[in-house]
Phi, psi and omega in degrees: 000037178074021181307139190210324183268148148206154201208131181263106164262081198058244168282004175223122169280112162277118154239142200263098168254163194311331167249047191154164157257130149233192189224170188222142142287126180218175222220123181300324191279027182273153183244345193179153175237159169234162186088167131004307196075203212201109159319119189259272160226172171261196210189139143290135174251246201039226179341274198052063168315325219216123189236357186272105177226122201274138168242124152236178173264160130325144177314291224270350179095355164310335199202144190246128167252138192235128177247138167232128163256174197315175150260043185173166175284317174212045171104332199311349190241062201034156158329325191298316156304331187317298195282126159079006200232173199034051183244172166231129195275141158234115179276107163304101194293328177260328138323278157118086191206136200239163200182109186285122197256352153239160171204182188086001196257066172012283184213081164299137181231273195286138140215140187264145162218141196276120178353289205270321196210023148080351202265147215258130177220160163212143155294105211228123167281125188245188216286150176265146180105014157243022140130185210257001177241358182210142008261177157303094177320116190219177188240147199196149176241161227235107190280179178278095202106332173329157210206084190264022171110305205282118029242339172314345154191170193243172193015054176103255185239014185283098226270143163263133165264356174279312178313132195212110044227157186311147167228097150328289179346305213276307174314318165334308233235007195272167181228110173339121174279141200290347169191126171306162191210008148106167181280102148114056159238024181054014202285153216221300173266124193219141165219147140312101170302117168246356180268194206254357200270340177256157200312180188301326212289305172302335198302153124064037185243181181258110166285143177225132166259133203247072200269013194035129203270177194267352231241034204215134174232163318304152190301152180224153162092229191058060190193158167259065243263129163246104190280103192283164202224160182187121189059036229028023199222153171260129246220136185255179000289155151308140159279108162322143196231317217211111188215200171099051154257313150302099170274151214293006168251025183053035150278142172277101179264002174190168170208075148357095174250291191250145179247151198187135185251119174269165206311327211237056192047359200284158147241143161238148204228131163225120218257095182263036142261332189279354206023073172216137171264135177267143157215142199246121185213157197295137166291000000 
């Protein structure tokens, strides 16, 4: 079924495959699960224009968070395909109770909660066909109820006028994504740096893997980004962290989706053209 989030609650592996969360019983010494898994919640599917959907828990471990991304670029083949989708889900695990808790958000993947002040950001690809420079791909953190726009505007209240039929109503209510990531870079994977191996400087910023899009000449992203965070807010420029996915005539040699810090601080990225995981750690 498409598996792509996976996330650890004590003793249970949650994965996100394309229509649900399901769960594994696990072991720290396991190398692998088999089966099926155990149906959790469901996800909307079908068509799945956006088929990558990320599970993580909350710090306390109560509640699984889920991305769904559009079936479409701005709506064009109606709403109705729609429901429940360019959303971020939240599942009460012990309730066993499912819930949308952001939406308008296009096509959401890496999400995170920030070390120092618990607050939940995701990285989100927004819509193609206005041209190589708009909108922004952006990182953003996510209120609870929150309202982002998608499919009726973009950065907030920046109205798409192809969408039809128009909601003011709905632009009203979008709420600005908090840092731009430049247009059509796909960014896909987002972790928090908490370890300790890399300078101080790295503590409690964000890495976004960067899978670069089809649709943008000359190409952007294919690249490993490091965002530095300072008081809980993010501080620009982003840094190039991790590149050479690009050779120097723009052939593609790799595409950075999900990041991830392993126990001895190292990151690790995972690039599913070169189908390799890297991991980048200090001499």
């Amino acid at each position: 079924k498409s598996p792509f989030g996976m996330t650890l609650v004590g003793t249970t592996l949650y994965v996100a495959n394309a229509d649900g969360v399901v769960s594994f019983p696990y072991q720290p010494d396991q190398t692998s699960v088999s089966g099926p898994g155990t149906p959790v919640f469901a996800l909307p599917a079908g068509i799945n224009h956006h088929w990558t959907k990320n599970v993580v828990a909350s710090p306390d471990g109560a509640t699984l968070f889920a991305t769904v991304g559009s079936n479409s670029n701005i709506a064009e083949k109606g709403m109705a395909i729609e429901e429940g989708r360019a959303a971020i889900w939240a599942y009460d695990i012990a309730a066993a109770k499912a819930r949308i808790f952001a939406s308008g958000i296009r096509n959401p993947n890496g999400l995170d909660f920030h070390p120092a002040t618990g607050v939940m950001w995701t990285v989100s690809n927004e819509r193609d066909e206005i041209g190589p420079d708009l909108p922004p791909d952006y990182l953003t953190s996510v209120k609870d109820g929150g309202f982002y726009g998608w499919p009726w505007s973009y950065w907030g209240k920046t109205v798409d006028a192809r969408v039809k039929p128009q909601q003011p109503e709905m632009v009203a209510k979008a709420l600005q994504p908090d840092y731009a990531l430049g247009p059509h870079t796909a960014s896909l994977g987002l972790t928090f740096y908490r370890g300790e191996a890399f300078p101080a400087a790295y503590r409690g910023g964000a890495f976004i893997g960067q899978h670069g899009s089809w649709n943008r000449k000359p190409l952007n992203g294919y690249r490993v980004v490091f965002v530095p965070f300072a008081n809980g807010r993010p501080q620009m420029p982003a840094q190039a962290f991790l590149t050479g996915f690009l050779s120097a005539d723009d052939k593609i040699q790799g595409r950075p989706v999900g990041v991830a810090v392993d126990n001895r601080g190292a990151l690790l990225v995972a690039d599913d053209v070169g189908g390799i995981v890297w991991r980048v750690a200090p001499q």
